[in-house]
Tab-separated table of C-alpha atoms in Angstrom:
chain	number	residue	atom	x	y	z
A	249	MET	CA	106.083	86.935	96.669
A	250	ASN	CA	102.548	87.399	97.121
A	251	ILE	CA	100.361	84.846	94.902
A	252	LEU	CA	96.345	86.067	95.354
A	253	LYS	CA	93.806	83.481	95.091
A	254	ARG	CA	91.576	84.603	91.992
A	255	ASP	CA	87.632	84.688	92.931
A	256	LEU	CA	87.515	83.031	89.090
A	257	GLU	CA	88.960	79.719	90.652
A	258	LYS	CA	85.825	79.213	92.479
A	259	VAL	CA	83.599	79.725	89.931
A	260	VAL	CA	85.460	77.923	87.560
A	261	SER	CA	85.776	74.863	89.838
A	262	ASN	CA	81.739	75.115	89.936
A	263	TYR	CA	81.787	74.583	86.176
A	264	LEU	CA	83.951	71.864	85.729
A	265	ILE	CA	81.831	68.933	84.527
A	266	PRO	CA	82.442	66.384	81.924
A	267	ASN	CA	81.747	66.585	78.303
A	268	LYS	CA	82.090	70.542	78.604
A	269	VAL	CA	84.959	72.882	77.570
A	270	LEU	CA	85.410	75.728	79.812
A	271	VAL	CA	87.060	78.655	78.327
A	272	ILE	CA	89.042	81.235	79.902
A	273	THR	CA	90.225	84.182	78.060
A	274	GLY	CA	91.146	88.050	78.982
A	275	ALA	CA	93.738	90.483	78.251
A	276	ARG	CA	97.357	89.235	78.366
A	277	ARG	CA	99.317	89.635	81.710
A	278	VAL	CA	95.915	89.423	83.931
A	279	GLY	CA	97.525	86.051	85.178
A	280	LYS	CA	95.560	83.522	83.066
A	281	SER	CA	98.474	80.704	83.555
A	282	VAL	CA	98.966	81.259	87.268
A	283	LEU	CA	95.193	80.720	87.434
A	284	LEU	CA	95.320	77.568	85.934
A	285	LYS	CA	98.276	76.402	87.926
A	286	ASN	CA	96.360	77.416	91.350
A	287	ILE	CA	93.225	75.496	89.768
A	288	LEU	CA	95.493	72.348	89.250
A	289	ASN	CA	96.546	72.588	92.999
A	290	SER	CA	92.978	71.620	94.136
A	291	VAL	CA	92.231	69.163	91.529
A	292	ASN	CA	92.267	65.512	92.783
A	293	GLU	CA	92.226	63.538	89.342
A	294	PRO	CA	94.927	62.657	86.724
A	295	PHE	CA	95.535	65.805	84.374
A	296	MET	CA	97.478	66.300	81.432
A	297	LEU	CA	98.803	70.217	81.140
A	298	LEU	CA	99.759	71.252	77.373
A	299	ASN	CA	100.940	74.574	76.162
A	300	GLY	CA	99.604	76.089	72.817
A	301	GLU	CA	102.822	77.802	72.281
A	302	SER	CA	104.870	74.410	72.195
A	303	ILE	CA	105.478	73.023	68.962
A	304	ASP	CA	105.008	69.419	70.675
A	305	THR	CA	101.650	70.640	71.484
A	306	ILE	CA	100.728	71.531	67.973
A	307	GLU	CA	102.336	68.303	66.364
A	308	GLN	CA	100.862	66.149	69.172
A	309	LEU	CA	97.301	67.615	68.551
A	310	ASN	CA	97.766	68.084	64.847
A	311	ARG	CA	95.897	64.551	63.639
A	312	ARG	CA	92.635	64.716	64.060
A	313	SER	CA	91.641	61.641	65.250
A	314	VAL	CA	89.711	60.168	68.135
A	315	ASP	CA	92.082	57.335	68.582
A	316	ASN	CA	95.058	59.947	68.381
A	317	TYR	CA	93.365	61.937	71.148
A	318	LYS	CA	92.794	59.235	73.576
A	319	ASN	CA	96.361	57.523	72.906
A	320	LEU	CA	97.575	60.892	73.944
A	321	LEU	CA	95.208	61.207	77.207
A	322	GLN	CA	95.609	57.735	78.243
A	323	ASN	CA	93.691	57.528	81.551
A	324	ASN	CA	93.621	61.469	82.127
A	325	LYS	CA	89.781	62.582	82.353
A	326	LEU	CA	90.989	66.586	82.843
A	327	LEU	CA	92.851	68.232	79.756
A	328	ILE	CA	94.477	72.058	79.850
A	329	ILE	CA	95.676	73.889	77.409
A	330	ASP	CA	97.010	77.193	78.267
A	331	GLU	CA	97.412	79.578	74.997
A	332	ALA	CA	94.971	77.259	72.685
A	333	GLN	CA	94.777	79.942	70.518
A	334	LYS	CA	98.096	79.164	69.407
A	335	ILE	CA	96.964	75.538	67.937
A	336	PRO	CA	95.463	75.664	64.638
A	337	ASP	CA	91.466	74.496	64.143
A	338	ILE	CA	91.462	74.057	68.021
A	339	GLY	CA	88.029	74.865	68.034
A	340	ILE	CA	87.079	71.510	65.772
A	341	LYS	CA	89.597	69.419	67.484
A	342	LEU	CA	88.112	70.226	71.009
A	343	LYS	CA	84.705	69.534	69.923
A	344	LEU	CA	85.787	66.134	68.638
A	345	MET	CA	87.668	65.679	72.006
A	346	ILE	CA	84.508	66.556	73.593
A	347	ASP	CA	81.857	64.575	71.626
A	348	GLU	CA	83.929	61.278	71.181
A	349	ILE	CA	85.576	60.985	74.613
A	350	ASP	CA	83.578	60.332	77.519
A	351	ASN	CA	83.572	62.030	81.014
A	352	LEU	CA	86.795	64.232	79.652
A	353	LYS	CA	86.516	67.602	81.217
A	354	ILE	CA	88.608	70.321	78.944
A	355	ILE	CA	89.685	73.833	80.473
A	356	VAL	CA	91.350	76.548	78.125
A	357	THR	CA	92.711	79.740	78.358
A	358	GLY	CA	93.808	82.131	75.501
A	359	SER	CA	94.021	86.032	74.862
A	360	SER	CA	90.930	87.248	73.383
A	361	ALA	CA	92.429	86.157	70.230
A	362	PHE	CA	90.112	83.224	70.319
A	363	ASP	CA	86.939	85.883	69.429
A	364	ILE	CA	88.983	87.894	66.897
A	365	GLN	CA	89.296	84.593	65.075
A	366	ASN	CA	86.033	82.835	65.985
A	367	THR	CA	88.158	79.843	66.385
A	368	LEU	CA	85.863	78.373	69.412
A	369	GLY	CA	82.346	79.948	68.432
A	370	GLU	CA	80.715	77.829	65.999
A	371	PRO	CA	82.816	74.454	66.812
A	372	LEU	CA	81.626	74.412	70.342
A	373	THR	CA	77.994	75.803	70.249
A	374	GLY	CA	76.537	74.445	73.171
A	375	ARG	CA	79.523	72.986	74.368
A	376	LYS	CA	81.262	75.204	76.069
A	377	TYR	CA	81.136	78.250	79.190
A	378	ASP	CA	82.718	81.229	78.547
A	379	PHE	CA	84.934	83.198	81.458
A	380	ILE	CA	87.107	86.284	81.269
A	381	LEU	CA	89.730	86.724	84.096
A	382	PHE	CA	90.176	90.753	84.479
A	383	ALA	CA	92.895	92.129	86.092
A	384	PHE	CA	92.922	92.500	90.206
A	385	SER	CA	89.583	93.359	91.526
A	386	GLU	CA	89.604	95.501	95.074
A	387	LYS	CA	88.158	92.463	96.745
A	388	GLU	CA	90.927	90.322	95.620
A	389	LEU	CA	93.638	92.955	96.951
A	390	LEU	CA	92.112	92.634	100.587
A	391	GLN	CA	94.000	89.191	100.609
A	392	ILE	CA	97.057	91.326	101.179
A	393	ASN	CA	95.187	95.041	102.715
A	394	ASN	CA	93.047	95.661	105.189
A	395	THR	CA	89.786	98.043	104.176
A	396	PHE	CA	91.959	100.865	105.534
A	397	GLN	CA	94.799	100.128	103.718
A	398	LEU	CA	92.838	99.597	100.598
A	399	LYS	CA	90.992	102.753	100.689
A	400	ALA	CA	94.391	104.533	101.888
A	401	SER	CA	95.950	103.332	98.408
A	402	LEU	CA	93.052	104.140	96.100
A	403	ASN	CA	94.583	107.396	94.642
A	404	HIS	CA	97.440	105.058	93.940
A	405	ARG	CA	95.151	102.583	92.002
A	406	ILE	CA	93.035	105.027	90.120
A	407	ILE	CA	96.411	106.085	88.813
A	408	PHE	CA	98.487	102.641	88.072
A	409	GLY	CA	95.408	100.376	87.681
A	410	ASN	CA	95.329	96.520	88.955
A	411	TYR	CA	97.313	94.717	86.719
A	412	PRO	CA	98.667	91.716	88.911
A	413	GLU	CA	102.716	92.250	88.206
A	414	LEU	CA	102.374	95.712	89.737
A	415	ILE	CA	102.167	94.624	93.336
A	416	HIS	CA	105.770	93.488	93.129
A	417	LEU	CA	107.001	96.342	91.622
A	418	GLN	CA	108.569	98.938	94.076
A	419	THR	CA	109.043	102.576	92.467
A	420	LYS	CA	106.426	104.780	89.731
A	421	GLU	CA	109.415	104.533	87.497
A	422	GLN	CA	109.170	100.751	87.359
A	423	LYS	CA	105.273	100.776	86.961
A	424	ILE	CA	105.079	103.675	84.343
A	425	ASN	CA	107.635	101.173	82.383
A	426	TYR	CA	105.691	98.179	83.084
A	427	LEU	CA	102.307	99.762	82.070
A	428	LYS	CA	103.875	101.470	78.688
A	429	ASN	CA	105.688	98.122	77.935
A	430	LEU	CA	102.461	95.981	78.346
A	431	ILE	CA	100.996	98.062	75.831
A	432	SER	CA	103.544	98.108	73.302
A	433	SER	CA	104.519	94.434	73.610
A	434	TYR	CA	101.404	92.464	74.450
A	435	LEU	CA	98.031	94.266	74.569
A	436	LEU	CA	97.943	95.224	70.986
A	437	LYS	CA	99.974	92.288	69.648
A	438	ASP	CA	96.698	90.414	68.685
A	439	ILE	CA	95.200	93.506	66.975
A	440	LEU	CA	98.048	93.765	65.083
A	441	ALA	CA	98.619	89.977	64.058
A	442	TYR	CA	94.800	90.034	62.634
A	443	ASP	CA	94.234	90.965	58.892
A	444	ASN	CA	97.979	92.049	58.334
A	445	LEU	CA	98.302	95.310	60.327
A	446	ARG	CA	101.288	96.751	60.025
A	447	SER	CA	101.551	99.836	62.020
A	448	SER	CA	100.156	100.355	65.500
A	449	GLU	CA	100.173	104.449	65.050
A	450	THR	CA	96.524	104.379	64.117
A	451	ILE	CA	95.366	102.368	66.970
A	452	TYR	CA	97.348	104.479	69.410
A	453	SER	CA	95.780	107.885	68.263
A	454	LEU	CA	92.479	105.994	68.286
A	455	LEU	CA	93.317	104.872	72.028
A	456	LYS	CA	94.348	108.607	72.900
A	457	LEU	CA	91.429	109.634	71.990
A	458	LEU	CA	89.130	107.761	73.657
A	459	ALA	CA	90.776	108.040	76.555
A	460	PHE	CA	90.412	111.803	76.848
A	461	GLN	CA	86.601	111.144	76.018
A	462	VAL	CA	86.239	108.538	78.886
A	463	GLY	CA	82.525	109.573	80.763
A	464	SER	CA	81.373	111.249	77.681
A	465	GLU	CA	79.815	110.483	74.780
A	466	VAL	CA	81.700	108.694	71.902
A	467	SER	CA	81.010	109.982	68.281
A	468	TYR	CA	82.497	107.440	65.555
A	469	ASN	CA	82.026	109.905	62.992
A	470	GLU	CA	84.338	112.584	64.791
A	471	LEU	CA	86.795	109.821	65.390
A	472	SER	CA	86.803	109.034	61.837
A	473	ASN	CA	87.180	112.679	60.892
A	474	LYS	CA	90.053	113.225	63.415
A	475	LEU	CA	92.132	110.102	62.536
A	476	SER	CA	91.400	110.487	58.380
A	477	ILE	CA	90.132	106.884	58.562
A	478	SER	CA	86.612	105.856	57.189
A	479	LYS	CA	84.009	105.548	59.716
A	480	ASN	CA	83.711	101.592	59.170
A	481	THR	CA	87.614	101.692	59.914
A	482	VAL	CA	86.950	102.741	63.483
A	483	GLU	CA	84.142	100.566	64.576
A	484	LYS	CA	86.564	97.865	63.523
A	485	TYR	CA	89.336	98.739	65.645
A	486	ILE	CA	87.141	99.539	68.393
A	487	ASP	CA	85.581	96.269	68.361
A	488	LEU	CA	89.212	94.651	67.967
A	489	LEU	CA	90.233	96.604	71.310
A	490	ARG	CA	87.076	95.741	72.837
A	491	LYS	CA	87.803	91.761	71.878
A	492	VAL	CA	91.142	92.070	73.155
A	493	CYS	CA	89.404	93.273	76.690
A	494	VAL	CA	91.247	96.862	76.376
A	495	LEU	CA	88.305	98.948	76.060
A	496	TYR	CA	84.278	97.974	76.545
A	497	LYS	CA	81.399	99.937	75.450
A	498	ILE	CA	78.201	101.393	77.387
A	499	ASP	CA	75.115	102.253	75.308
A	500	SER	CA	72.385	104.611	76.425
A	501	PHE	CA	69.523	103.862	77.693
A	502	GLY	CA	65.874	105.492	77.396
A	503	ASN	CA	62.423	104.260	75.361
A	504	ASN	CA	61.257	107.733	74.283
A	505	LYS	CA	63.076	108.827	71.057
A	506	ARG	CA	62.016	112.070	70.882
A	507	LYS	CA	63.596	112.927	74.370
A	508	GLU	CA	66.391	110.468	75.183
A	509	LEU	CA	69.410	109.786	73.407
A	510	THR	CA	69.403	106.419	72.271
A	511	ARG	CA	71.929	105.908	69.728
A	512	SER	CA	74.680	107.413	71.477
A	513	LYS	CA	77.438	105.341	73.270
A	514	LYS	CA	80.527	105.682	76.146
A	515	ILE	CA	83.750	103.954	75.741
A	516	TYR	CA	85.315	103.088	78.593
A	517	PHE	CA	89.571	101.382	79.518
A	518	TYR	CA	89.172	97.714	81.228
A	519	ASP	CA	92.214	99.234	83.351
A	520	ASN	CA	92.962	102.685	84.608
A	521	GLY	CA	96.725	101.995	84.432
A	522	ILE	CA	96.567	101.576	80.201
A	523	ARG	CA	94.278	104.291	80.033
A	524	ASN	CA	96.586	106.616	81.899
A	525	ALA	CA	99.668	105.067	80.070
A	526	VAL	CA	98.174	105.607	76.879
A	527	ILE	CA	97.915	109.417	77.504
A	528	SER	CA	101.121	109.141	79.248
A	529	ASN	CA	99.993	110.987	82.301
A	530	PHE	CA	100.645	109.368	85.702
A	531	ASN	CA	100.402	112.573	87.880
A	532	SER	CA	98.748	112.347	91.274
A	533	ILE	CA	95.371	113.176	92.107
A	534	ASP	CA	95.957	116.553	93.318
A	535	MET	CA	97.916	117.533	90.063
A	536	ARG	CA	95.230	116.560	87.846
A	537	ASP	CA	92.203	117.595	86.127
A	538	ASP	CA	90.426	114.832	85.130
A	539	VAL	CA	90.007	112.735	88.612
A	540	GLY	CA	86.027	112.453	87.864
A	541	LYS	CA	86.797	111.002	84.380
A	542	LEU	CA	89.310	108.341	86.322
A	543	TRP	CA	86.821	107.807	89.193
A	544	GLU	CA	84.187	107.404	86.363
A	545	ASN	CA	86.188	104.582	84.646
A	546	TYR	CA	87.630	103.083	87.556
A	547	ILE	CA	84.294	102.280	89.219
A	548	ILE	CA	82.064	101.154	86.328
A	549	SER	CA	85.210	98.836	85.635
A	550	GLU	CA	85.002	97.420	89.302
A	551	ARG	CA	81.181	97.106	89.061
A	552	LEU	CA	81.812	95.218	85.853
A	553	LYS	CA	84.209	92.595	87.886
A	554	TYR	CA	81.654	92.413	90.411
A	555	LEU	CA	78.729	91.286	87.984
A	556	SER	CA	80.987	89.076	86.003
A	557	LEU	CA	82.325	87.132	88.651
A	558	ASN	CA	78.691	86.580	90.410
A	559	ASN	CA	76.786	85.595	87.576
A	560	ILE	CA	74.660	89.113	87.730
A	561	PHE	CA	73.096	89.425	84.504
A	562	SER	CA	72.847	93.304	84.799
A	563	THR	CA	72.904	95.367	81.309
A	564	MET	CA	74.820	98.777	82.054
A	565	TYR	CA	73.706	101.856	80.316
A	566	PHE	CA	74.000	105.406	80.455
A	567	TRP	CA	71.170	108.300	80.251
A	568	ARG	CA	71.013	111.610	78.891
A	569	THR	CA	68.162	113.540	77.708
A	570	PHE	CA	68.374	116.335	74.367
A	571	ASP	CA	68.271	118.612	76.839
A	572	ARG	CA	70.841	117.377	78.823
A	573	GLN	CA	69.302	115.637	81.695
A	574	GLU	CA	71.532	112.694	82.548
A	575	ILE	CA	72.738	109.937	84.848
A	576	ASP	CA	76.110	108.694	84.622
A	577	LEU	CA	74.862	104.495	85.229
A	578	VAL	CA	71.886	102.797	84.511
A	579	GLU	CA	71.727	98.682	84.891
A	580	GLU	CA	68.674	96.618	83.998
A	581	ASN	CA	68.221	93.207	85.475
A	582	SER	CA	64.918	91.531	84.913
A	583	GLY	CA	62.874	94.406	84.294
A	584	VAL	CA	64.118	96.358	87.322
A	585	ILE	CA	66.038	99.598	86.456
A	586	THR	CA	68.814	101.352	89.074
A	587	ALA	CA	70.418	104.303	88.354
A	588	TYR	CA	73.887	105.543	89.967
A	589	GLU	CA	75.389	108.800	90.100
A	590	ILE	CA	79.020	108.729	90.065
A	591	LYS	CA	81.016	111.174	91.770
A	592	TRP	CA	84.263	111.335	93.221
A	593	LYS	CA	83.513	113.023	96.717
A	594	GLU	CA	80.233	113.062	97.995
A	595	LYS	CA	77.939	116.079	96.613
A	596	ARG	CA	74.250	116.514	96.819
A	597	PHE	CA	72.275	115.934	93.603
A	598	LYS	CA	68.874	116.046	92.410
A	599	ILE	CA	67.210	113.554	90.374
A	600	PRO	CA	67.150	114.546	86.867
A	601	ALA	CA	62.893	115.743	86.608
A	602	TYR	CA	62.520	113.523	83.365
A	603	TRP	CA	64.227	110.485	85.037
A	604	ARG	CA	61.776	110.985	87.846
A	605	TYR	CA	58.673	111.160	85.442
A	606	ALA	CA	59.494	108.458	83.104
A	607	TYR	CA	61.288	105.691	85.487
A	608	PRO	CA	59.559	106.674	89.032
A	609	THR	CA	59.826	103.218	90.384
A	610	SER	CA	63.503	102.936	89.962
A	611	ASN	CA	66.084	103.474	92.799
A	612	VAL	CA	68.833	105.989	92.457
A	613	TYR	CA	72.044	105.892	94.548
A	614	GLN	CA	74.762	108.022	94.420
A	615	ILE	CA	78.142	106.288	94.490
A	616	ASN	CA	81.721	108.362	95.862
A	617	SER	CA	84.885	107.468	97.108
A	618	ASP	CA	83.720	106.924	100.490
A	619	ASN	CA	80.557	104.545	100.144
A	620	TYR	CA	81.837	102.254	97.192
A	621	TYR	CA	82.537	99.322	98.613
A	622	ASN	CA	79.046	97.356	98.795
A	623	PHE	CA	78.527	98.469	94.948
A	624	ILE	CA	81.820	96.554	94.130
A	625	GLY	CA	80.877	93.310	96.434
A	626	ILE	CA	82.992	94.298	99.453
A	627	GLY	CA	80.265	95.503	101.701
A	628	ASN	CA	77.726	93.027	103.470
A	629	GLU	CA	75.012	93.706	100.748
A	630	GLU	CA	74.757	95.412	97.599
A	631	SER	CA	73.826	99.212	97.475
């Protein structure tokens, strides 16, 4: 079985310092537990590993006192807690440990229920570093593929996505069943447990509508009307889906409210396989009419992984004017603006006239399936 080394391992190691908590979140089944095991294989100091899903762990941490935690840790100066969101008042307990036990390092992992329940934010303000583990990036897949093989299998990844367990499944049917089960059994679990939501039907319907609108502007009012729920409920569900790393949002870019759309938004899926499972369409590329949507979703997701893993603090936008001039992706970093037009196959394109006028110093690139490597950090330098 292939166990790929995750790029986040090195990042986490660099931030593992005394009296700080490293929080690793991400969607379920992206490999957080495996990541922990790999990190521990390289640790050269005594550590304690606890599982937040164990009743024993919950009981051991239940008495909130410094003496209890010192007795538990003994000489261990590294504490690791997997699935830490299962532990009541975990944020307050971690704060007590990190504040009162000298030279203690802590790593915790969990689903993004941390964000939903806000169990860590306030107690650990100024005491933690946050990281997101994504599904495999193309760069990570180079450990088991050369660049020729990676490009040859691009069409497959655009359909099935990059969830780690997929590389061990051999048939199309196995992969389809895995992705559908992933949605029903894992990805929405935290949402349905939140606020006593009893039915997933509305969530599924919302996801399906958003899946068909990938790459297009999203109207919360329109979604509200189609689902017969309030706009506030639509916003609430989308926010929850973002927090469990199923969806992410990109806002519109612009400085001229008379010319440019500045309040619109687009919604993308973190993983193409999840998007295709939602709409039950795993047809091959040559049998689809949504290749442009698939490619845009895929390449923006890969770019997001690259920016996150390399601590590049760019903000992503899209751009459009009221007279329908548009650019697919705009990034702003320290006042520098770069625009990207995303096409499945290379095409000649004309930079929109108003963009040239409003942002004359910006660079504009086309990203397609033949030149995308640099864009996601595989080439020698960024495009």
